[in-house]
PDB file of C-alpha atoms in Angstrom:
ATOM      1  CA  UNK A 982      -7.934   9.283  33.353  1.00  0.00           C
ATOM      2  CA  UNK A 983      -6.995   5.876  34.784  1.00  0.00           C
ATOM      3  CA  UNK A 984     -10.644   4.965  35.353  1.00  0.00           C
ATOM      4  CA  UNK A 985     -11.534   6.020  31.810  1.00  0.00           C
ATOM      5  CA  UNK A 986      -8.633   4.044  30.350  1.00  0.00           C
ATOM      6  CA  UNK A 987      -9.806   1.003  32.300  1.00  0.00           C
ATOM      7  CA  UNK A 988     -13.308   1.414  30.909  1.00  0.00           C
ATOM      8  CA  UNK A 989     -12.028   1.854  27.358  1.00  0.00           C
ATOM      9  CA  UNK A 990      -9.753  -1.182  27.654  1.00  0.00           C
ATOM     10  CA  UNK A 991     -12.639  -3.299  28.946  1.00  0.00           C
ATOM     11  CA  UNK A 992     -14.857  -2.179  26.077  1.00  0.00           C
ATOM     12  CA  UNK A 993     -12.090  -2.812  23.576  1.00  0.00           C
ATOM     13  CA  UNK A 994     -11.584  -6.342  24.882  1.00  0.00           C
ATOM     14  CA  UNK A 995     -15.317  -7.024  24.665  1.00  0.00           C
ATOM     15  CA  UNK A 996     -15.362  -5.902  21.023  1.00  0.00           C
ATOM     16  CA  UNK A 997     -12.663  -8.370  19.948  1.00  0.00           C
ATOM     17  CA  UNK A 998     -13.974 -10.909  17.481  1.00  0.00           C
ATOM     18  CA  UNK A 999     -17.197  -9.021  16.745  1.00  0.00           C
ATOM     19  CA  UNK A1000     -18.193  -7.978  13.245  1.00  0.00           C
ATOM     20  CA  UNK A1001     -19.329  -4.432  12.488  1.00  0.00           C
ATOM     21  CA  UNK A1002     -23.073  -4.830  13.238  1.00  0.00           C
ATOM     22  CA  UNK A1003     -22.282  -6.697  16.456  1.00  0.00           C
ATOM     23  CA  UNK A1004     -19.883  -3.988  17.621  1.00  0.00           C
ATOM     24  CA  UNK A1005     -22.387  -1.226  16.953  1.00  0.00           C
ATOM     25  CA  UNK A1006     -25.190  -3.076  18.725  1.00  0.00           C
ATOM     26  CA  UNK A1007     -22.941  -3.833  21.701  1.00  0.00           C
ATOM     27  CA  UNK A1008     -21.781  -0.237  22.177  1.00  0.00           C
ATOM     28  CA  UNK A1009     -25.303   1.078  21.650  1.00  0.00           C
ATOM     29  CA  UNK A1010     -26.658  -1.228  24.325  1.00  0.00           C
ATOM     30  CA  UNK A1011     -23.865  -0.376  26.770  1.00  0.00           C
ATOM     31  CA  UNK A1012     -24.898   3.297  26.718  1.00  0.00           C
ATOM     32  CA  UNK A1013     -28.613   3.236  25.827  1.00  0.00           C
ATOM     33  CA  UNK A1014     -29.910   6.550  24.560  1.00  0.00           C
ATOM     34  CA  UNK A1015     -26.480   8.167  24.654  1.00  0.00           C
ATOM     35  CA  UNK A1016     -24.699   6.928  21.512  1.00  0.00           C
ATOM     36  CA  UNK A1017     -24.705   9.077  18.383  1.00  0.00           C
ATOM     37  CA  UNK A1018     -23.218   8.630  14.934  1.00  0.00           C
ATOM     38  CA  UNK A1019     -22.117  11.592  12.801  1.00  0.00           C
ATOM     39  CA  UNK A1020     -22.492  11.032   9.066  1.00  0.00           C
ATOM     40  CA  UNK A1021     -21.239  13.170   6.203  1.00  0.00           C
ATOM     41  CA  UNK A1022     -22.536  10.572   3.721  1.00  0.00           C
ATOM     42  CA  UNK A1023     -19.095   9.479   2.571  1.00  0.00           C
ATOM     43  CA  UNK A1024     -18.525   5.793   1.828  1.00  0.00           C
ATOM     44  CA  UNK A1025     -17.337   4.934   5.325  1.00  0.00           C
ATOM     45  CA  UNK A1026     -20.306   6.654   6.903  1.00  0.00           C
ATOM     46  CA  UNK A1027     -22.691   4.894   4.533  1.00  0.00           C
ATOM     47  CA  UNK A1028     -21.247   1.544   5.629  1.00  0.00           C
ATOM     48  CA  UNK A1029     -21.869   2.402   9.275  1.00  0.00           C
ATOM     49  CA  UNK A1030     -25.411   3.632   8.600  1.00  0.00           C
ATOM     50  CA  UNK A1031     -26.203   0.371   6.804  1.00  0.00           C
ATOM     51  CA  UNK A1032     -24.787  -1.653   9.704  1.00  0.00           C
ATOM     52  CA  UNK A1033     -26.693   0.375  12.317  1.00  0.00           C
ATOM     53  CA  UNK A1034     -29.948  -0.322  10.497  1.00  0.00           C
ATOM     54  CA  UNK A1035     -29.122  -3.988   9.917  1.00  0.00           C
ATOM     55  CA  UNK A1036     -28.242  -4.563  13.573  1.00  0.00           C
ATOM     56  CA  UNK A1037     -31.053  -2.416  15.010  1.00  0.00           C
ATOM     57  CA  UNK A1038     -28.371  -0.793  17.151  1.00  0.00           C
ATOM     58  CA  UNK A1039     -29.814   1.920  19.445  1.00  0.00           C
ATOM     59  CA  UNK A1040     -27.677   4.647  17.889  1.00  0.00           C
ATOM     60  CA  UNK A1041     -28.996   8.033  16.771  1.00  0.00           C
ATOM     61  CA  UNK A1042     -27.715   9.416  13.473  1.00  0.00           C
ATOM     62  CA  UNK A1043     -27.025  13.086  12.809  1.00  0.00           C
ATOM     63  CA  UNK A1044     -25.327  15.192  10.156  1.00  0.00           C
ATOM     64  CA  UNK A1045     -23.866  18.671   9.886  1.00  0.00           C
ATOM     65  CA  UNK A1046     -25.306  20.722   7.029  1.00  0.00           C
ATOM     66  CA  UNK A1047     -22.685  23.413   6.498  1.00  0.00           C
ATOM     67  CA  UNK A1048     -24.706  25.107   3.771  1.00  0.00           C
ATOM     68  CA  UNK A1049     -21.924  24.538   1.227  1.00  0.00           C
ATOM     69  CA  UNK A1050     -22.162  20.824   0.508  1.00  0.00           C
ATOM     70  CA  UNK A1051     -22.108  19.320  -2.975  1.00  0.00           C
ATOM     71  CA  UNK A1052     -25.445  18.700  -4.662  1.00  0.00           C
ATOM     72  CA  UNK A1053     -24.376  15.053  -4.902  1.00  0.00           C
ATOM     73  CA  UNK A1054     -24.107  14.937  -1.113  1.00  0.00           C
ATOM     74  CA  UNK A1055     -27.671  16.149  -0.705  1.00  0.00           C
ATOM     75  CA  UNK A1056     -28.778  13.519  -3.235  1.00  0.00           C
ATOM     76  CA  UNK A1057     -27.158  10.618  -1.368  1.00  0.00           C
ATOM     77  CA  UNK A1058     -28.592  12.033   1.876  1.00  0.00           C
ATOM     78  CA  UNK A1059     -32.085  11.824   0.351  1.00  0.00           C
ATOM     79  CA  UNK A1060     -31.397   8.336  -1.037  1.00  0.00           C
ATOM     80  CA  UNK A1061     -30.254   7.160   2.402  1.00  0.00           C
ATOM     81  CA  UNK A1062     -33.415   8.359   4.105  1.00  0.00           C
ATOM     82  CA  UNK A1063     -35.501   6.698   1.395  1.00  0.00           C
ATOM     83  CA  UNK A1064     -33.703   3.341   1.481  1.00  0.00           C
ATOM     84  CA  UNK A1065     -33.533   2.918   5.241  1.00  0.00           C
ATOM     85  CA  UNK A1066     -36.634   4.852   6.339  1.00  0.00           C
ATOM     86  CA  UNK A1067     -34.654   6.541   9.108  1.00  0.00           C
ATOM     87  CA  UNK A1068     -34.512   9.967  10.695  1.00  0.00           C
ATOM     88  CA  UNK A1069     -31.248  11.855  10.401  1.00  0.00           C
ATOM     89  CA  UNK A1070     -31.101  14.824  12.743  1.00  0.00           C
ATOM     90  CA  UNK A1071     -29.562  17.915  11.173  1.00  0.00           C
ATOM     91  CA  UNK A1072     -27.392  20.587  12.764  1.00  0.00           C
ATOM     92  CA  UNK A1073     -26.659  23.812  10.868  1.00  0.00           C
ATOM     93  CA  UNK A1074     -24.485  26.876  11.577  1.00  0.00           C
ATOM     94  CA  UNK A1075     -25.873  29.457  13.987  1.00  0.00           C
ATOM     95  CA  UNK A1076     -27.446  32.076  11.726  1.00  0.00           C
ATOM     96  CA  UNK A1077     -26.160  35.224  13.427  1.00  0.00           C
ATOM     97  CA  UNK A1078     -22.596  33.973  13.745  1.00  0.00           C
ATOM     98  CA  UNK A1079     -22.526  32.890  10.105  1.00  0.00           C
ATOM     99  CA  UNK A1080     -24.056  36.133   8.828  1.00  0.00           C
ATOM    100  CA  UNK A1081     -21.625  38.260  10.824  1.00  0.00           C
ATOM    101  CA  UNK A1082     -18.696  36.245   9.485  1.00  0.00           C
ATOM    102  CA  UNK A1083     -19.874  36.537   5.879  1.00  0.00           C
ATOM    103  CA  UNK A1084     -20.423  40.296   6.237  1.00  0.00           C
ATOM    104  CA  UNK A1085     -16.951  40.724   7.715  1.00  0.00           C
ATOM    105  CA  UNK A1086     -14.888  38.372   5.567  1.00  0.00           C
ATOM    106  CA  UNK A1087     -16.935  37.471   2.491  1.00  0.00           C
ATOM    107  CA  UNK A1088     -17.997  34.054   1.198  1.00  0.00           C
ATOM    108  CA  UNK A1089     -14.550  32.730   0.212  1.00  0.00           C
ATOM    109  CA  UNK A1090     -12.270  34.083   2.944  1.00  0.00           C
ATOM    110  CA  UNK A1091     -11.103  30.563   3.804  1.00  0.00           C
ATOM    111  CA  UNK A1092      -8.760  30.684   0.803  1.00  0.00           C
ATOM    112  CA  UNK A1093      -6.949  33.719   2.203  1.00  0.00           C
ATOM    113  CA  UNK A1094      -5.454  32.321   5.410  1.00  0.00           C
ATOM    114  CA  UNK A1095      -5.413  29.309   7.694  1.00  0.00           C
ATOM    115  CA  UNK A1096      -6.999  31.430  10.419  1.00  0.00           C
ATOM    116  CA  UNK A1097      -9.912  32.323   8.157  1.00  0.00           C
ATOM    117  CA  UNK A1098     -10.368  28.722   7.067  1.00  0.00           C
ATOM    118  CA  UNK A1099     -10.444  27.507  10.663  1.00  0.00           C
ATOM    119  CA  UNK A1100     -12.959  30.206  11.556  1.00  0.00           C
ATOM    120  CA  UNK A1101     -15.217  29.094   8.731  1.00  0.00           C
ATOM    121  CA  UNK A1102     -14.897  25.434   9.800  1.00  0.00           C
ATOM    122  CA  UNK A1103     -15.628  26.373  13.405  1.00  0.00           C
ATOM    123  CA  UNK A1104     -18.820  28.234  12.560  1.00  0.00           C
ATOM    124  CA  UNK A1105     -20.088  25.737  10.003  1.00  0.00           C
ATOM    125  CA  UNK A1106     -18.935  22.477  11.596  1.00  0.00           C
ATOM    126  CA  UNK A1107     -17.256  22.541  15.004  1.00  0.00           C
ATOM    127  CA  UNK A1108     -19.840  24.637  16.870  1.00  0.00           C
ATOM    128  CA  UNK A1109     -22.807  22.659  15.466  1.00  0.00           C
ATOM    129  CA  UNK A1110     -20.994  19.439  16.351  1.00  0.00           C
ATOM    130  CA  UNK A1111     -20.740  20.488  19.994  1.00  0.00           C
ATOM    131  CA  UNK A1112     -24.515  20.908  20.080  1.00  0.00           C
ATOM    132  CA  UNK A1113     -24.997  17.483  18.523  1.00  0.00           C
ATOM    133  CA  UNK A1114     -22.690  15.744  21.020  1.00  0.00           C
ATOM    134  CA  UNK A1115     -23.932  17.514  24.158  1.00  0.00           C
ATOM    135  CA  UNK A1116     -25.353  15.106  26.717  1.00  0.00           C
ATOM    136  CA  UNK A1117     -24.151  11.980  24.931  1.00  0.00           C
ATOM    137  CA  UNK A1118     -21.549   9.441  26.024  1.00  0.00           C
ATOM    138  CA  UNK A1119     -20.273   7.863  22.802  1.00  0.00           C
ATOM    139  CA  UNK A1120     -19.600   9.418  19.411  1.00  0.00           C
ATOM    140  CA  UNK A1121     -19.364   6.919  16.543  1.00  0.00           C
ATOM    141  CA  UNK A1122     -17.257   8.066  13.576  1.00  0.00           C
ATOM    142  CA  UNK A1123     -16.308   6.709  10.153  1.00  0.00           C
ATOM    143  CA  UNK A1124     -12.597   7.397  10.593  1.00  0.00           C
ATOM    144  CA  UNK A1125     -10.084   4.921   9.158  1.00  0.00           C
ATOM    145  CA  UNK A1126      -6.421   4.916  10.192  1.00  0.00           C
ATOM    146  CA  UNK A1127      -5.273   4.989   6.565  1.00  0.00           C
ATOM    147  CA  UNK A1128      -7.054   8.266   5.807  1.00  0.00           C
ATOM    148  CA  UNK A1129      -4.251  10.604   6.894  1.00  0.00           C
ATOM    149  CA  UNK A1130      -0.911  10.781   8.660  1.00  0.00           C
ATOM    150  CA  UNK A1131      -2.682  12.248  11.706  1.00  0.00           C
ATOM    151  CA  UNK A1132      -4.813   9.117  12.066  1.00  0.00           C
ATOM    152  CA  UNK A1133      -2.249   6.364  11.585  1.00  0.00           C
ATOM    153  CA  UNK A1134      -2.022   5.338  15.236  1.00  0.00           C
ATOM    154  CA  UNK A1135      -5.651   5.930  16.145  1.00  0.00           C
ATOM    155  CA  UNK A1136      -7.186   3.271  18.451  1.00  0.00           C
ATOM    156  CA  UNK A1137     -10.701   1.927  18.008  1.00  0.00           C
ATOM    157  CA  UNK A1138     -11.778   3.746  21.207  1.00  0.00           C
ATOM    158  CA  UNK A1139     -10.442   6.973  22.668  1.00  0.00           C
ATOM    159  CA  UNK A1140     -11.404   9.788  25.002  1.00  0.00           C
ATOM    160  CA  UNK A1141     -12.180  13.206  23.516  1.00  0.00           C
ATOM    161  CA  UNK A1142     -11.422  15.649  26.302  1.00  0.00           C
ATOM    162  CA  UNK A1143     -12.724  18.736  24.512  1.00  0.00           C
ATOM    163  CA  UNK A1144     -16.137  17.210  23.845  1.00  0.00           C
ATOM    164  CA  UNK A1145     -16.139  15.082  27.028  1.00  0.00           C
ATOM    165  CA  UNK A1146     -17.127  11.955  25.120  1.00  0.00           C
ATOM    166  CA  UNK A1147     -15.823   8.547  24.084  1.00  0.00           C
ATOM    167  CA  UNK A1148     -15.023   8.312  20.385  1.00  0.00           C
ATOM    168  CA  UNK A1149     -15.653   4.960  18.721  1.00  0.00           C
ATOM    169  CA  UNK A1150     -14.046   4.261  15.340  1.00  0.00           C
ATOM    170  CA  UNK A1151     -15.439   0.867  14.238  1.00  0.00           C
ATOM    171  CA  UNK A1152     -13.807   1.077  10.781  1.00  0.00           C
ATOM    172  CA  UNK A1153     -10.389   2.193  12.020  1.00  0.00           C
ATOM    173  CA  UNK A1154      -8.618  -0.900  10.619  1.00  0.00           C
ATOM    174  CA  UNK A1155     -10.602  -1.188   7.380  1.00  0.00           C
ATOM    175  CA  UNK A1156      -8.998  -0.609   3.994  1.00  0.00           C
ATOM    176  CA  UNK A1157     -10.539   1.467   1.206  1.00  0.00           C
ATOM    177  CA  UNK A1158     -11.116  -1.759  -0.738  1.00  0.00           C
ATOM    178  CA  UNK A1159     -13.027  -3.310   2.149  1.00  0.00           C
ATOM    179  CA  UNK A1160     -15.257  -0.240   2.363  1.00  0.00           C
ATOM    180  CA  UNK A1161     -16.040  -0.298  -1.354  1.00  0.00           C
ATOM    181  CA  UNK A1162     -16.643  -4.068  -1.300  1.00  0.00           C
ATOM    182  CA  UNK A1163     -19.179  -3.635   1.513  1.00  0.00           C
ATOM    183  CA  UNK A1164     -20.930  -0.854  -0.407  1.00  0.00           C
ATOM    184  CA  UNK A1165     -21.237  -3.010  -3.510  1.00  0.00           C
ATOM    185  CA  UNK A1166     -22.172  -6.249  -1.738  1.00  0.00           C
ATOM    186  CA  UNK A1167     -24.938  -4.611   0.292  1.00  0.00           C
ATOM    187  CA  UNK A1168     -26.158  -2.213  -2.413  1.00  0.00           C
ATOM    188  CA  UNK A1169     -25.584   0.795  -0.182  1.00  0.00           C
ATOM    189  CA  UNK A1170     -26.238   4.212  -1.765  1.00  0.00           C
ATOM    190  CA  UNK A1171     -23.074   6.278  -2.067  1.00  0.00           C
ATOM    191  CA  UNK A1172     -21.906   9.608  -3.387  1.00  0.00           C
ATOM    192  CA  UNK A1173     -21.140   9.383  -7.142  1.00  0.00           C
ATOM    193  CA  UNK A1174     -18.259  11.817  -6.633  1.00  0.00           C
ATOM    194  CA  UNK A1175     -16.330   8.855  -5.209  1.00  0.00           C
ATOM    195  CA  UNK A1176     -16.221   7.434  -8.741  1.00  0.00           C
ATOM    196  CA  UNK A1177     -14.676  10.673 -10.018  1.00  0.00           C
ATOM    197  CA  UNK A1178     -11.602  10.756  -7.786  1.00  0.00           C
ATOM    198  CA  UNK A1179     -13.170  12.365  -4.718  1.00  0.00           C
ATOM    199  CA  UNK A1180     -12.093  10.137  -1.830  1.00  0.00           C
ATOM    200  CA  UNK A1181     -12.821  12.557   1.032  1.00  0.00           C
ATOM    201  CA  UNK A1182     -15.849  14.772   0.466  1.00  0.00           C
ATOM    202  CA  UNK A1183     -16.575  17.889   2.495  1.00  0.00           C
ATOM    203  CA  UNK A1184     -17.747  21.359   1.492  1.00  0.00           C
ATOM    204  CA  UNK A1185     -17.674  21.966  -2.247  1.00  0.00           C
ATOM    205  CA  UNK A1186     -15.288  24.982  -2.248  1.00  0.00           C
ATOM    206  CA  UNK A1187     -12.751  23.062  -0.153  1.00  0.00           C
ATOM    207  CA  UNK A1188     -12.799  19.649  -1.849  1.00  0.00           C
ATOM    208  CA  UNK A1189     -11.345  18.422  -5.132  1.00  0.00           C
ATOM    209  CA  UNK A1190     -10.639  15.077  -6.758  1.00  0.00           C
ATOM    210  CA  UNK A1191      -7.178  13.651  -6.114  1.00  0.00           C
ATOM    211  CA  UNK A1192      -4.698  12.577  -8.757  1.00  0.00           C
ATOM    212  CA  UNK A1193      -3.215   9.055  -8.996  1.00  0.00           C
ATOM    213  CA  UNK A1194      -0.612   8.597  -6.289  1.00  0.00           C
ATOM    214  CA  UNK A1195      -1.749  11.564  -4.179  1.00  0.00           C
ATOM    215  CA  UNK A1196      -2.398  11.246  -0.467  1.00  0.00           C
ATOM    216  CA  UNK A1197      -5.958  10.435   0.658  1.00  0.00           C
ATOM    217  CA  UNK A1198      -6.386  13.928   2.145  1.00  0.00           C
ATOM    218  CA  UNK A1199      -4.821  15.809  -0.788  1.00  0.00           C
ATOM    219  CA  UNK A1200      -8.245  16.781  -2.054  1.00  0.00           C
ATOM    220  CA  UNK A1201      -9.199  18.616   1.134  1.00  0.00           C
ATOM    221  CA  UNK A1202      -7.962  22.217   1.576  1.00  0.00           C
ATOM    222  CA  UNK A1203      -5.404  21.473  -1.144  1.00  0.00           C
ATOM    223  CA  UNK A1204      -3.871  24.952  -0.830  1.00  0.00           C
ATOM    224  CA  UNK A1205      -2.668  24.204   2.728  1.00  0.00           C
ATOM    225  CA  UNK A1206       0.207  22.220   4.168  1.00  0.00           C
ATOM    226  CA  UNK A1207      -0.586  18.514   4.631  1.00  0.00           C
ATOM    227  CA  UNK A1208       0.048  18.680   8.378  1.00  0.00           C
ATOM    228  CA  UNK A1209      -2.838  21.134   8.866  1.00  0.00           C
ATOM    229  CA  UNK A1210      -5.575  19.239   7.022  1.00  0.00           C
ATOM    230  CA  UNK A1211      -8.155  18.807   9.749  1.00  0.00           C
ATOM    231  CA  UNK A1212     -11.281  20.927  10.125  1.00  0.00           C
ATOM    232  CA  UNK A1213     -11.362  20.724  13.912  1.00  0.00           C
ATOM    233  CA  UNK A1214     -13.896  17.934  14.300  1.00  0.00           C
ATOM    234  CA  UNK A1215     -11.223  15.329  14.997  1.00  0.00           C
ATOM    235  CA  UNK A1216      -8.273  17.351  16.260  1.00  0.00           C
ATOM    236  CA  UNK A1217      -9.228  17.980  19.880  1.00  0.00           C
ATOM    237  CA  UNK A1218      -6.464  15.944  21.476  1.00  0.00           C
ATOM    238  CA  UNK A1219      -8.365  12.701  21.829  1.00  0.00           C
ATOM    239  CA  UNK A1220      -6.166  10.221  23.588  1.00  0.00           C
ATOM    240  CA  UNK A1221      -5.492   7.196  25.721  1.00  0.00           C
ATOM    241  CA  UNK A1222      -3.093   7.623  28.614  1.00  0.00           C
TER     242      UNK A1222
END
């Protein structure tokens, strides 16, 4: 890992002083044809999409359609394609695996146990993600450090051992106010659920609005303990040694 840490440190140093479009263009050009961005059409992801387009960064954009997203999410997805005239590659759950799971456990088994919820997330999100990342070298995400207790110490660049890829978090130090200001200043389409107390938007059965004073992640899998609130996309032991 020493060689990888050296590479990450060099990239991190090169990014110092750059704004968001510059960072995205730089990383895209360092690994041409092998940088991908995963969007779920939340505010942070919409900021990154806007910056990718503005900078002409050579970064491919993809999304995971779990089959249980909010209608509002599909609407902002359509608005994004229309505004930016871009292609967003879509990855969906493997049909046989999903059908077998539904036949065995039913459509709402994720409420019954943590094991069931993780199985549902794996089929609908984690397995499709692995297909999307295969063969690439950098995965751009919309993660911010303030989003959960599990992300507080997250660096801007890290190595994801499970997916064998560098993770790049260009918004890691941004505040929620900075994200919203960018959205408004640049007239970026965003999910109207954000104006109704939904700060983190995933599948509709597993997402609710949060109450004043609640943690950022309180609206996701609200029936579970706070320490377990990750779907598996960002809990693979990414690290710097």
